[in-house]
PDB file of C-alpha atoms in Angstrom:
ATOM      1  CA  GLY A   1       2.564  -0.481   0.774  1.00 52.00           C
ATOM      2  CA  ALA A   2       0.662  -2.506   3.307  1.00 78.00           C
ATOM      3  CA  GLY A   3      -2.689  -1.075   2.383  1.00 94.00           C
ATOM      4  CA  VAL A   4      -4.554   1.794   0.813  1.00 96.00           C
ATOM      5  CA  SER A   5      -3.588   5.114   2.321  1.00 97.00           C
ATOM      6  CA  GLN A   6      -5.401   8.409   2.135  1.00 98.00           C
ATOM      7  CA  SER A   7      -4.448  11.912   3.068  1.00 98.00           C
ATOM      8  CA  PRO A   8      -5.301  14.049   4.826  1.00 98.00           C
ATOM      9  CA  SER A   9      -7.265  12.054   7.374  1.00 97.00           C
ATOM     10  CA  ASN A  10      -9.270  15.146   8.286  1.00 98.00           C
ATOM     11  CA  LYS A  11      -9.832  18.351   6.406  1.00 98.00           C
ATOM     12  CA  VAL A  12     -11.759  21.398   7.545  1.00 98.00           C
ATOM     13  CA  THR A  13     -12.295  24.038   4.916  1.00 98.00           C
ATOM     14  CA  GLU A  14     -14.330  27.136   4.417  1.00 98.00           C
ATOM     15  CA  LYS A  15     -17.207  27.191   1.996  1.00 98.00           C
ATOM     16  CA  GLY A  16     -16.036  28.218  -1.450  1.00 98.00           C
ATOM     17  CA  LYS A  17     -12.478  26.939  -1.103  1.00 98.00           C
ATOM     18  CA  ASP A  18     -11.024  24.125  -3.205  1.00 98.00           C
ATOM     19  CA  VAL A  19      -9.776  20.901  -1.636  1.00 98.00           C
ATOM     20  CA  GLU A  20      -7.627  18.086  -2.903  1.00 98.00           C
ATOM     21  CA  LEU A  21      -7.792  14.593  -1.458  1.00 98.00           C
ATOM     22  CA  ARG A  22      -5.162  11.978  -2.118  1.00 98.00           C
ATOM     23  CA  CYS A  23      -5.275   8.199  -2.402  1.00 98.00           C
ATOM     24  CA  ASP A  24      -2.356   5.793  -2.621  1.00 96.00           C
ATOM     25  CA  PRO A  25      -3.665   2.389  -3.719  1.00 95.00           C
ATOM     26  CA  ILE A  26      -2.089  -0.968  -3.089  1.00 94.00           C
ATOM     27  CA  SER A  27       0.782  -1.557  -5.481  1.00 91.00           C
ATOM     28  CA  GLY A  28      -0.284  -3.670  -8.444  1.00 88.00           C
ATOM     29  CA  HIS A  29      -3.989  -2.882  -8.128  1.00 90.00           C
ATOM     30  CA  THR A  30      -5.231  -1.696 -11.492  1.00 89.00           C
ATOM     31  CA  ALA A  31      -8.644  -0.537 -10.312  1.00 90.00           C
ATOM     32  CA  LEU A  32      -9.239   2.454  -8.070  1.00 93.00           C
ATOM     33  CA  TYR A  33     -12.552   3.762  -6.768  1.00 93.00           C
ATOM     34  CA  TRP A  34     -13.703   6.880  -4.970  1.00 96.00           C
ATOM     35  CA  TYR A  35     -16.818   6.861  -2.799  1.00 95.00           C
ATOM     36  CA  ARG A  36     -18.559   9.427  -0.657  1.00 96.00           C
ATOM     37  CA  GLN A  37     -20.226   8.484   2.604  1.00 95.00           C
ATOM     38  CA  ARG A  38     -22.345  10.996   4.433  1.00 94.00           C
ATOM     39  CA  LEU A  39     -22.906  10.512   8.139  1.00 89.00           C
ATOM     40  CA  GLY A  40     -25.005   7.434   8.760  1.00 85.00           C
ATOM     41  CA  GLN A  41     -25.478   6.797   5.058  1.00 88.00           C
ATOM     42  CA  GLY A  42     -24.323   4.212   2.557  1.00 88.00           C
ATOM     43  CA  LEU A  43     -21.532   4.390   0.033  1.00 91.00           C
ATOM     44  CA  GLU A  44     -22.093   6.688  -2.912  1.00 91.00           C
ATOM     45  CA  PHE A  45     -19.987   5.788  -5.939  1.00 90.00           C
ATOM     46  CA  LEU A  46     -18.119   8.741  -7.440  1.00 94.00           C
ATOM     47  CA  ILE A  47     -15.557   7.583  -9.987  1.00 93.00           C
ATOM     48  CA  TYR A  48     -13.709   4.455 -11.091  1.00 90.00           C
ATOM     49  CA  PHE A  49     -10.319   4.082 -12.771  1.00 91.00           C
ATOM     50  CA  GLN A  50      -9.256   0.858 -14.454  1.00 88.00           C
ATOM     51  CA  GLY A  51      -5.774   0.706 -15.895  1.00 85.00           C
ATOM     52  CA  ASN A  52      -5.409   2.965 -18.911  1.00 84.00           C
ATOM     53  CA  SER A  53      -9.108   2.906 -19.771  1.00 86.00           C
ATOM     54  CA  ALA A  54     -11.189   6.042 -19.679  1.00 88.00           C
ATOM     55  CA  PRO A  55     -12.473   6.518 -16.136  1.00 91.00           C
ATOM     56  CA  ASP A  56     -16.106   5.934 -15.272  1.00 89.00           C
ATOM     57  CA  LYS A  57     -17.193   9.345 -14.010  1.00 92.00           C
ATOM     58  CA  SER A  58     -20.885   8.554 -13.859  1.00 90.00           C
ATOM     59  CA  GLY A  59     -21.101   9.063 -10.103  1.00 91.00           C
ATOM     60  CA  LEU A  60     -19.611  12.534  -9.867  1.00 95.00           C
ATOM     61  CA  PRO A  61     -22.383  14.729  -8.434  1.00 94.00           C
ATOM     62  CA  SER A  62     -21.436  17.963 -10.194  1.00 95.00           C
ATOM     63  CA  ASP A  63     -18.762  19.564 -12.333  1.00 96.00           C
ATOM     64  CA  ARG A  64     -17.143  20.854  -9.155  1.00 98.00           C
ATOM     65  CA  PHE A  65     -15.845  17.328  -8.638  1.00 98.00           C
ATOM     66  CA  SER A  66     -12.973  15.898 -10.632  1.00 97.00           C
ATOM     67  CA  ALA A  67     -10.392  13.185 -10.184  1.00 97.00           C
ATOM     68  CA  GLU A  68      -7.163  12.140 -11.765  1.00 96.00           C
ATOM     69  CA  ARG A  69      -4.986   9.110 -11.579  1.00 95.00           C
ATOM     70  CA  THR A  70      -1.365   8.830 -12.603  1.00 86.00           C
ATOM     71  CA  GLY A  71      -0.973   5.506 -14.359  1.00 81.00           C
ATOM     72  CA  GLU A  72      -1.833   2.812 -11.864  1.00 80.00           C
ATOM     73  CA  SER A  73      -0.717   4.730  -8.823  1.00 89.00           C
ATOM     74  CA  VAL A  74      -1.775   7.801  -6.921  1.00 95.00           C
ATOM     75  CA  SER A  75      -5.152   9.406  -7.423  1.00 97.00           C
ATOM     76  CA  THR A  76      -6.392  12.814  -6.386  1.00 98.00           C
ATOM     77  CA  LEU A  77     -10.002  13.879  -5.953  1.00 98.00           C
ATOM     78  CA  THR A  78     -10.524  17.608  -6.284  1.00 98.00           C
ATOM     79  CA  ILE A  79     -13.596  19.474  -5.107  1.00 98.00           C
ATOM     80  CA  GLN A  80     -13.821  23.058  -6.271  1.00 98.00           C
ATOM     81  CA  ARG A  81     -15.819  25.802  -4.560  1.00 98.00           C
ATOM     82  CA  THR A  82     -16.795  23.500  -1.712  1.00 98.00           C
ATOM     83  CA  GLN A  83     -20.311  23.610  -0.331  1.00 98.00           C
ATOM     84  CA  GLN A  84     -21.573  22.507   3.059  1.00 97.00           C
ATOM     85  CA  GLU A  85     -23.323  19.526   1.488  1.00 96.00           C
ATOM     86  CA  ASP A  86     -19.896  18.255   0.415  1.00 98.00           C
ATOM     87  CA  SER A  87     -19.161  17.444   4.063  1.00 98.00           C
ATOM     88  CA  ALA A  88     -18.673  13.683   4.250  1.00 97.00           C
ATOM     89  CA  VAL A  89     -16.080  10.963   4.479  1.00 97.00           C
ATOM     90  CA  TYR A  90     -14.415  10.324   1.140  1.00 98.00           C
ATOM     91  CA  LEU A  91     -13.275   6.742   0.790  1.00 97.00           C
ATOM     92  CA  CYS A  92     -10.850   5.346  -1.731  1.00 97.00           C
ATOM     93  CA  ALA A  93     -10.592   1.663  -2.592  1.00 94.00           C
ATOM     94  CA  SER A  94      -8.422  -0.376  -4.904  1.00 93.00           C
ATOM     95  CA  SER A  95      -8.651  -3.858  -6.346  1.00 89.00           C
ATOM     96  CA  PHE A  96      -7.123  -6.053  -8.991  1.00 84.00           C
ATOM     97  CA  GLY A  97      -9.947  -5.079 -11.273  1.00 70.00           C
ATOM     98  CA  GLN A  98     -13.651  -5.259 -11.836  1.00 62.00           C
ATOM     99  CA  GLY A  99     -15.006  -8.668 -10.872  1.00 53.00           C
ATOM    100  CA  ARG A 100     -11.626  -9.870  -9.731  1.00 57.00           C
ATOM    101  CA  GLY A 101     -12.058  -9.895  -6.022  1.00 71.00           C
ATOM    102  CA  GLU A 102     -12.340  -7.676  -3.084  1.00 86.00           C
ATOM    103  CA  GLN A 103     -11.983  -3.959  -2.809  1.00 90.00           C
ATOM    104  CA  TYR A 104      -9.485  -2.780  -0.219  1.00 93.00           C
ATOM    105  CA  PHE A 105     -10.573   0.465   1.376  1.00 96.00           C
ATOM    106  CA  GLY A 106      -8.464   3.232   2.779  1.00 97.00           C
ATOM    107  CA  PRO A 107      -9.280   4.878   6.114  1.00 97.00           C
ATOM    108  CA  GLY A 108     -10.978   7.781   4.373  1.00 97.00           C
ATOM    109  CA  THR A 109     -10.711  11.545   4.528  1.00 98.00           C
ATOM    110  CA  ARG A 110     -13.270  13.304   6.681  1.00 98.00           C
ATOM    111  CA  LEU A 111     -14.128  16.585   5.000  1.00 98.00           C
ATOM    112  CA  THR A 112     -15.937  19.299   6.910  1.00 98.00           C
ATOM    113  CA  VAL A 113     -17.027  22.420   5.079  1.00 98.00           C
ATOM    114  CA  THR A 114     -17.843  25.317   7.388  1.00 97.00           C
TER     115      THR A 114
ATOM    116  CA  GLY B   1     -24.289  -0.126 -11.857  1.00 52.00           C
ATOM    117  CA  GLN B   2     -26.771  -2.623 -10.554  1.00 57.00           C
ATOM    118  CA  GLN B   3     -29.717  -1.336  -8.508  1.00 75.00           C
ATOM    119  CA  VAL B   4     -30.181  -3.313  -5.353  1.00 85.00           C
ATOM    120  CA  MET B   5     -32.403  -3.147  -2.338  1.00 90.00           C
ATOM    121  CA  GLN B   6     -31.001  -4.163   1.005  1.00 94.00           C
ATOM    122  CA  ILE B   7     -33.278  -4.895   3.928  1.00 96.00           C
ATOM    123  CA  PRO B   8     -33.739  -4.229   6.723  1.00 97.00           C
ATOM    124  CA  GLN B   9     -32.133  -0.828   7.066  1.00 95.00           C
ATOM    125  CA  TYR B  10     -31.723  -1.242  10.813  1.00 96.00           C
ATOM    126  CA  GLN B  11     -31.791  -4.267  13.094  1.00 97.00           C
ATOM    127  CA  HIS B  12     -31.498  -4.400  16.850  1.00 97.00           C
ATOM    128  CA  VAL B  13     -30.990  -7.830  18.384  1.00 98.00           C
ATOM    129  CA  GLN B  14     -30.245  -9.173  21.803  1.00 98.00           C
ATOM    130  CA  GLU B  15     -26.849 -10.780  22.094  1.00 98.00           C
ATOM    131  CA  GLY B  16     -27.210 -14.443  21.226  1.00 98.00           C
ATOM    132  CA  GLU B  17     -30.061 -13.929  18.790  1.00 98.00           C
ATOM    133  CA  ASP B  18     -29.704 -14.574  15.092  1.00 98.00           C
ATOM    134  CA  PHE B  19     -29.593 -11.867  12.405  1.00 98.00           C
ATOM    135  CA  THR B  20     -30.230 -11.867   8.673  1.00 98.00           C
ATOM    136  CA  THR B  21     -29.853  -9.180   6.039  1.00 98.00           C
ATOM    137  CA  TYR B  22     -31.091  -9.505   2.482  1.00 97.00           C
ATOM    138  CA  CYS B  23     -29.957  -8.037  -0.796  1.00 96.00           C
ATOM    139  CA  ASN B  24     -32.358  -8.109  -3.748  1.00 95.00           C
ATOM    140  CA  SER B  25     -31.893  -7.175  -7.380  1.00 91.00           C
ATOM    141  CA  SER B  26     -34.345  -7.031 -10.250  1.00 88.00           C
ATOM    142  CA  THR B  27     -31.649  -8.174 -12.668  1.00 88.00           C
ATOM    143  CA  THR B  28     -29.293 -11.134 -12.757  1.00 90.00           C
ATOM    144  CA  LEU B  29     -25.984 -10.537 -11.083  1.00 88.00           C
ATOM    145  CA  SER B  30     -22.557 -11.799 -12.091  1.00 87.00           C
ATOM    146  CA  ASN B  31     -21.398 -12.032  -8.529  1.00 89.00           C
ATOM    147  CA  ILE B  32     -21.941 -10.373  -5.205  1.00 92.00           C
ATOM    148  CA  GLN B  33     -19.630  -9.251  -2.465  1.00 92.00           C
ATOM    149  CA  TRP B  34     -20.361  -8.537   1.188  1.00 95.00           C
ATOM    150  CA  TYR B  35     -18.605  -5.956   3.346  1.00 96.00           C
ATOM    151  CA  LYS B  36     -18.722  -5.007   7.011  1.00 97.00           C
ATOM    152  CA  GLN B  37     -18.128  -1.516   8.319  1.00 97.00           C
ATOM    153  CA  ARG B  38     -17.582  -1.057  12.016  1.00 97.00           C
ATOM    154  CA  PRO B  39     -18.682   2.259  13.550  1.00 94.00           C
ATOM    155  CA  GLY B  40     -16.071   4.868  12.658  1.00 92.00           C
ATOM    156  CA  GLY B  41     -14.241   2.462  10.379  1.00 95.00           C
ATOM    157  CA  HIS B  42     -14.048   1.691   6.702  1.00 95.00           C
ATOM    158  CA  PRO B  43     -15.682  -1.197   4.819  1.00 95.00           C
ATOM    159  CA  VAL B  44     -13.872  -4.507   5.043  1.00 96.00           C
ATOM    160  CA  PHE B  45     -14.416  -7.314   2.567  1.00 94.00           C
ATOM    161  CA  LEU B  46     -16.103 -10.421   3.938  1.00 96.00           C
ATOM    162  CA  ILE B  47     -16.770 -12.688   0.981  1.00 95.00           C
ATOM    163  CA  GLN B  48     -17.587 -12.995  -2.700  1.00 92.00           C
ATOM    164  CA  LEU B  49     -20.255 -15.310  -4.127  1.00 94.00           C
ATOM    165  CA  VAL B  50     -20.171 -16.286  -7.768  1.00 93.00           C
ATOM    166  CA  LYS B  51     -22.184 -19.437  -8.405  1.00 95.00           C
ATOM    167  CA  SER B  52     -25.930 -19.892  -8.506  1.00 97.00           C
ATOM    168  CA  GLY B  53     -27.169 -21.302  -5.202  1.00 97.00           C
ATOM    169  CA  GLU B  54     -23.765 -20.925  -3.598  1.00 97.00           C
ATOM    170  CA  VAL B  55     -23.528 -21.122   0.182  1.00 98.00           C
ATOM    171  CA  LYS B  56     -20.405 -20.152   2.081  1.00 98.00           C
ATOM    172  CA  LYS B  57     -19.753 -20.141   5.798  1.00 98.00           C
ATOM    173  CA  GLN B  58     -17.332 -18.195   7.934  1.00 97.00           C
ATOM    174  CA  LYS B  59     -17.679 -19.326  11.531  1.00 97.00           C
ATOM    175  CA  ARG B  60     -21.066 -17.930  12.611  1.00 98.00           C
ATOM    176  CA  LEU B  61     -21.693 -16.178   9.268  1.00 98.00           C
ATOM    177  CA  THR B  62     -23.526 -17.901   6.425  1.00 98.00           C
ATOM    178  CA  PHE B  63     -23.722 -16.298   2.986  1.00 98.00           C
ATOM    179  CA  GLN B  64     -26.111 -17.432   0.277  1.00 98.00           C
ATOM    180  CA  PHE B  65     -26.508 -16.552  -3.382  1.00 97.00           C
ATOM    181  CA  GLY B  66     -29.926 -17.246  -4.851  1.00 97.00           C
ATOM    182  CA  GLU B  67     -30.537 -19.823  -7.557  1.00 96.00           C
ATOM    183  CA  ALA B  68     -31.515 -17.090  -9.990  1.00 96.00           C
ATOM    184  CA  LYS B  69     -28.548 -14.956  -8.934  1.00 94.00           C
ATOM    185  CA  LYS B  70     -30.862 -12.061  -8.143  1.00 94.00           C
ATOM    186  CA  ASN B  71     -30.665 -12.098  -4.377  1.00 95.00           C
ATOM    187  CA  SER B  72     -28.322 -12.878  -1.556  1.00 97.00           C
ATOM    188  CA  SER B  73     -28.402 -13.085   2.199  1.00 98.00           C
ATOM    189  CA  LEU B  74     -26.061 -12.908   5.139  1.00 98.00           C
ATOM    190  CA  HIS B  75     -27.069 -14.765   8.287  1.00 98.00           C
ATOM    191  CA  ILE B  76     -25.292 -14.471  11.629  1.00 98.00           C
ATOM    192  CA  THR B  77     -25.948 -17.148  14.209  1.00 98.00           C
ATOM    193  CA  ALA B  78     -25.846 -16.262  17.898  1.00 98.00           C
ATOM    194  CA  THR B  79     -24.779 -12.636  17.497  1.00 98.00           C
ATOM    195  CA  GLN B  80     -22.035 -11.175  19.629  1.00 98.00           C
ATOM    196  CA  THR B  81     -21.251  -7.539  20.431  1.00 97.00           C
ATOM    197  CA  THR B  82     -18.318  -7.770  18.031  1.00 97.00           C
ATOM    198  CA  ASP B  83     -20.820  -8.209  15.182  1.00 98.00           C
ATOM    199  CA  VAL B  84     -21.972  -4.609  15.573  1.00 98.00           C
ATOM    200  CA  GLY B  85     -21.634  -2.594  12.391  1.00 97.00           C
ATOM    201  CA  THR B  86     -23.175  -2.001   9.008  1.00 97.00           C
ATOM    202  CA  TYR B  87     -23.273  -4.806   6.492  1.00 97.00           C
ATOM    203  CA  PHE B  88     -23.241  -3.896   2.809  1.00 95.00           C
ATOM    204  CA  CYS B  89     -23.856  -6.050  -0.202  1.00 94.00           C
ATOM    205  CA  ALA B  90     -22.068  -5.048  -3.394  1.00 90.00           C
ATOM    206  CA  PRO B  91     -23.361  -6.803  -6.470  1.00 83.00           C
ATOM    207  CA  SER B  92     -21.551  -6.825  -9.764  1.00 72.00           C
ATOM    208  CA  GLY B  93     -23.267  -7.080 -13.087  1.00 59.00           C
ATOM    209  CA  SER B  94     -22.489  -5.767 -16.512  1.00 51.00           C
ATOM    210  CA  ALA B  95     -21.292  -2.378 -15.317  1.00 53.00           C
ATOM    211  CA  ARG B  96     -17.629  -1.905 -14.667  1.00 55.00           C
ATOM    212  CA  GLN B  97     -18.106  -0.702 -11.155  1.00 60.00           C
ATOM    213  CA  LEU B  98     -19.717  -2.159  -8.079  1.00 68.00           C
ATOM    214  CA  THR B  99     -22.845  -0.666  -6.625  1.00 77.00           C
ATOM    215  CA  PHE B 100     -23.116  -0.892  -2.894  1.00 86.00           C
ATOM    216  CA  GLY B 101     -26.440  -1.534  -1.230  1.00 87.00           C
ATOM    217  CA  SER B 102     -27.683   0.942   1.343  1.00 89.00           C
ATOM    218  CA  GLY B 103     -26.534  -1.344   4.144  1.00 94.00           C
ATOM    219  CA  THR B 104     -28.077  -2.907   7.221  1.00 97.00           C
ATOM    220  CA  GLN B 105     -26.991  -1.364  10.493  1.00 97.00           C
ATOM    221  CA  LEU B 106     -26.796  -4.043  13.172  1.00 98.00           C
ATOM    222  CA  THR B 107     -26.931  -3.194  16.857  1.00 98.00           C
ATOM    223  CA  VAL B 108     -26.332  -5.977  19.349  1.00 97.00           C
ATOM    224  CA  LEU B 109     -27.654  -5.358  22.834  1.00 95.00           C
ATOM    225  CA  PRO B 110     -25.654  -7.036  25.615  1.00 90.00           C
TER     226      PRO B 110
END
Protein backbone atom coordinates (compact mmCIF):
# COMPACT_ATOMS: atom_id res chain seq x y z
CA GLY A 1 0.00 0.00 0.00
CA ALA A 2 0.91 3.64 -0.20
CA GLY A 3 1.36 4.05 3.51
CA VAL A 4 0.53 2.74 6.93
CA SER A 5 -3.19 2.39 7.46
CA GLN A 6 -5.10 2.03 10.68
CA SER A 7 -8.66 1.17 11.47
CA PRO A 8 -10.98 2.30 12.79
CA SER A 9 -10.08 5.98 12.65
CA ASN A 10 -12.34 6.67 15.62
CA LYS A 11 -13.71 4.36 18.25
CA VAL A 12 -16.07 5.21 21.08
CA THR A 13 -16.61 2.47 23.60
CA GLU A 14 -18.13 2.03 26.99
CA LYS A 15 -15.97 1.45 30.02
CA GLY A 16 -15.37 -2.24 30.55
CA LYS A 17 -15.71 -3.27 26.91
CA ASP A 18 -12.88 -4.75 24.85
CA VAL A 19 -11.56 -3.02 21.74
CA GLU A 20 -9.39 -4.16 18.88
CA LEU A 21 -7.33 -1.76 16.81
CA ARG A 22 -5.79 -2.70 13.51
CA CYS A 23 -2.62 -1.63 11.72
CA ASP A 24 -1.57 -2.43 8.17
CA PRO A 25 2.12 -1.56 7.77
CA ILE A 26 3.92 -0.71 4.58
CA SER A 27 4.68 -3.84 2.60
CA GLY A 28 8.24 -5.03 3.18
CA HIS A 29 8.67 -3.23 6.51
CA THR A 30 9.89 -5.75 9.05
CA ALA A 31 9.48 -3.52 12.09
CA LEU A 32 6.15 -2.40 13.51
CA TYR A 33 5.54 -0.17 16.51
CA TRP A 34 2.52 0.82 18.57
CA TYR A 35 2.44 4.09 20.49
CA ARG A 36 -0.13 5.82 22.64
CA GLN A 37 -0.53 9.58 22.60
CA ARG A 38 -2.76 11.26 25.12
CA LEU A 39 -4.12 14.70 24.31
CA GLY A 40 -1.32 17.24 24.24
CA GLN A 41 1.26 14.68 25.31
CA GLY A 42 4.21 12.95 23.72
CA LEU A 43 4.47 9.49 22.25
CA GLU A 44 4.37 6.62 24.70
CA PHE A 45 5.95 3.44 23.36
CA LEU A 46 3.79 0.35 23.79
CA ILE A 47 5.18 -2.58 21.81
CA TYR A 48 7.61 -3.34 19.00
CA PHE A 49 7.66 -6.22 16.52
CA GLN A 50 10.73 -7.03 14.45
CA GLY A 51 10.45 -9.84 11.94
CA ASN A 52 10.12 -13.20 13.65
CA SER A 53 11.83 -12.09 16.85
CA ALA A 54 9.99 -12.04 20.13
CA PRO A 55 8.20 -8.70 20.45
CA ASP A 56 9.40 -6.05 22.85
CA LYS A 57 6.41 -5.62 25.15
CA SER A 58 8.18 -3.45 27.69
CA GLY A 59 5.90 -0.47 27.10
CA LEU A 60 2.54 -2.15 27.63
CA PRO A 61 0.98 -0.37 30.62
CA SER A 62 -0.97 -3.32 32.01
CA ASP A 63 -2.00 -6.88 31.26
CA ARG A 64 -5.20 -5.52 29.74
CA PHE A 65 -3.11 -4.56 26.72
CA SER A 66 -1.90 -7.10 24.20
CA ALA A 67 -0.84 -7.09 20.58
CA GLU A 68 -0.25 -9.60 17.86
CA ARG A 69 1.32 -9.50 14.48
CA THR A 70 0.89 -12.00 11.68
CA GLY A 71 4.29 -12.51 10.12
CA GLU A 72 5.41 -9.18 8.74
CA SER A 73 1.95 -7.90 7.99
CA VAL A 74 -1.11 -6.86 9.92
CA SER A 75 -1.01 -6.15 13.62
CA THR A 76 -3.83 -5.84 16.11
CA LEU A 77 -3.71 -4.09 19.47
CA THR A 78 -6.31 -5.33 21.91
CA ILE A 79 -7.38 -3.50 25.04
CA GLN A 80 -9.53 -5.52 27.40
CA ARG A 81 -11.93 -4.07 29.97
CA THR A 82 -11.27 -0.53 28.79
CA GLN A 83 -10.91 2.26 31.32
CA GLN A 84 -11.39 5.98 30.84
CA GLU A 85 -7.64 6.54 31.14
CA ASP A 86 -7.21 4.43 28.00
CA SER A 87 -8.71 7.29 25.98
CA ALA A 88 -5.99 8.45 23.59
CA VAL A 89 -4.82 8.27 20.02
CA TYR A 90 -3.13 4.97 19.25
CA LEU A 91 -0.50 5.32 16.57
CA CYS A 92 1.11 2.56 14.57
CA ALA A 93 4.38 2.95 12.69
CA SER A 94 6.48 0.70 10.51
CA SER A 95 10.05 0.79 9.29
CA PHE A 96 12.65 -1.36 7.64
CA GLY A 97 13.99 -2.16 11.06
CA GLN A 98 15.65 -0.76 14.12
CA GLY A 99 18.28 1.80 13.19
CA ARG A 100 17.53 1.48 9.51
CA GLY A 101 15.76 4.70 8.83
CA GLU A 102 12.58 6.48 9.41
CA GLN A 103 9.39 5.31 10.97
CA TYR A 104 6.29 5.80 8.84
CA PHE A 105 3.26 6.55 10.97
CA GLY A 106 -0.34 5.75 10.31
CA PRO A 107 -3.10 8.30 10.91
CA GLY A 108 -3.93 6.76 14.26
CA THR A 109 -7.07 5.51 15.95
CA ARG A 110 -8.73 7.92 18.35
CA LEU A 111 -10.17 5.89 21.20
CA THR A 112 -12.71 7.42 23.55
CA VAL A 113 -13.86 5.44 26.55
CA THR A 114 -17.08 6.75 28.08
CA GLY B 1 15.11 2.69 25.40
CA GLN B 2 17.22 5.77 25.76
CA GLN B 3 16.11 8.44 28.25
CA VAL B 4 16.18 11.87 26.74
CA MET B 5 15.22 15.33 27.80
CA GLN B 6 13.83 17.69 25.22
CA ILE B 7 13.64 21.41 25.88
CA PRO B 8 11.81 23.67 25.83
CA GLN B 9 8.42 22.05 26.20
CA TYR B 10 6.67 25.02 24.63
CA GLN B 11 7.90 27.90 22.49
CA HIS B 12 5.95 30.84 21.15
CA VAL B 13 7.70 32.97 18.54
CA GLN B 14 6.74 35.82 16.30
CA GLU B 15 6.74 34.94 12.64
CA GLY B 16 10.20 35.62 11.27
CA GLU B 17 11.99 34.86 14.52
CA ASP B 18 14.30 31.91 14.91
CA PHE B 19 13.53 28.78 16.96
CA THR B 20 15.67 26.07 18.50
CA THR B 21 14.80 22.87 20.31
CA TYR B 22 17.30 20.70 22.12
CA CYS B 23 17.47 17.01 22.86
CA ASN B 24 19.85 15.81 25.58
CA SER B 25 20.85 12.33 26.68
CA SER B 26 23.03 11.15 29.53
CA THR B 27 24.30 8.26 27.42
CA THR B 28 25.90 8.02 24.00
CA LEU B 29 23.48 7.58 21.17
CA SER B 30 23.87 5.51 18.02
CA ASN B 31 21.82 7.91 15.98
CA ILE B 32 18.97 10.32 16.37
CA GLN B 33 15.90 11.04 14.32
CA TRP B 34 13.68 14.12 14.28
CA TYR B 35 9.95 14.16 13.61
CA LYS B 36 7.34 16.88 13.19
CA GLN B 37 3.71 16.49 14.16
CA ARG B 38 1.25 19.07 12.94
CA PRO B 39 -1.80 19.75 15.12
CA GLY B 40 -4.26 16.90 14.61
CA GLY B 41 -1.78 14.96 12.50
CA HIS B 42 0.67 12.15 12.96
CA PRO B 43 4.47 12.37 13.30
CA VAL B 44 6.37 12.76 10.06
CA PHE B 45 10.05 11.95 9.72
CA LEU B 46 12.34 14.90 9.10
CA ILE B 47 15.88 13.58 9.28
CA GLN B 48 18.31 11.10 10.79
CA LEU B 49 21.75 12.00 12.15
CA VAL B 50 24.38 9.34 12.57
CA LYS B 51 27.86 10.84 12.75
CA SER B 52 29.50 12.72 15.57
CA GLY B 53 29.31 16.46 14.94
CA GLU B 54 27.06 15.99 11.94
CA VAL B 55 25.18 19.00 10.60
CA LYS B 56 22.40 18.70 8.06
CA LYS B 57 20.25 21.39 6.51
CA GLN B 58 16.81 21.30 4.97
CA LYS B 59 15.95 24.75 3.68
CA ARG B 60 15.40 26.81 6.85
CA LEU B 61 15.96 23.83 9.19
CA THR B 62 19.40 22.99 10.56
CA PHE B 63 19.98 19.77 12.49
CA GLN B 64 23.07 19.11 14.58
CA PHE B 65 24.40 16.05 16.37
CA GLY B 66 26.83 16.75 19.18
CA GLU B 67 30.47 15.70 19.08
CA ALA B 68 29.90 13.31 21.96
CA LYS B 69 26.69 12.02 20.37
CA LYS B 70 24.76 12.83 23.53
CA ASN B 71 22.77 15.79 22.31
CA SER B 72 21.15 17.20 19.24
CA SER B 73 19.39 20.34 18.16
CA LEU B 74 16.96 21.53 15.55
CA HIS B 75 17.12 25.18 14.54
CA ILE B 76 14.57 26.93 12.34
CA THR B 77 15.56 30.22 10.78
CA ALA B 78 12.91 32.86 10.14
CA THR B 79 9.91 30.82 11.26
CA GLN B 80 6.75 30.73 9.21
CA THR B 81 3.20 29.80 10.24
CA THR B 82 3.67 26.51 8.40
CA ASP B 83 6.31 25.57 10.99
CA VAL B 84 3.65 25.25 13.68
CA GLY B 85 3.60 21.85 15.32
CA THR B 86 5.39 19.66 17.80
CA TYR B 87 8.94 18.60 17.12
CA PHE B 88 10.13 15.30 18.58
CA CYS B 89 13.59 13.87 18.79
CA ALA B 90 13.87 10.09 18.73
CA PRO B 91 17.27 8.81 19.71
CA SER B 92 18.41 5.27 19.14
CA GLY B 93 20.89 3.49 21.31
CA SER B 94 21.38 -0.09 22.30
CA ALA B 95 17.69 -0.82 22.76
CA ARG B 96 15.78 -2.23 19.86
CA GLN B 97 13.16 0.45 19.90
CA LEU B 98 13.25 4.20 19.61
CA THR B 99 12.34 6.40 22.52
CA PHE B 100 10.67 9.63 21.60
CA GLY B 101 11.41 12.80 23.50
CA SER B 102 8.53 14.67 25.08
CA GLY B 103 8.50 17.14 22.20
CA THR B 104 8.65 20.89 21.80
CA GLN B 105 5.38 22.51 20.82
CA LEU B 106 6.03 25.46 18.54
CA THR B 107 3.50 28.23 18.07
CA VAL B 108 4.20 30.88 15.46
CA LEU B 109 2.34 34.14 15.90
CA PRO B 110 1.57 35.97 12.65
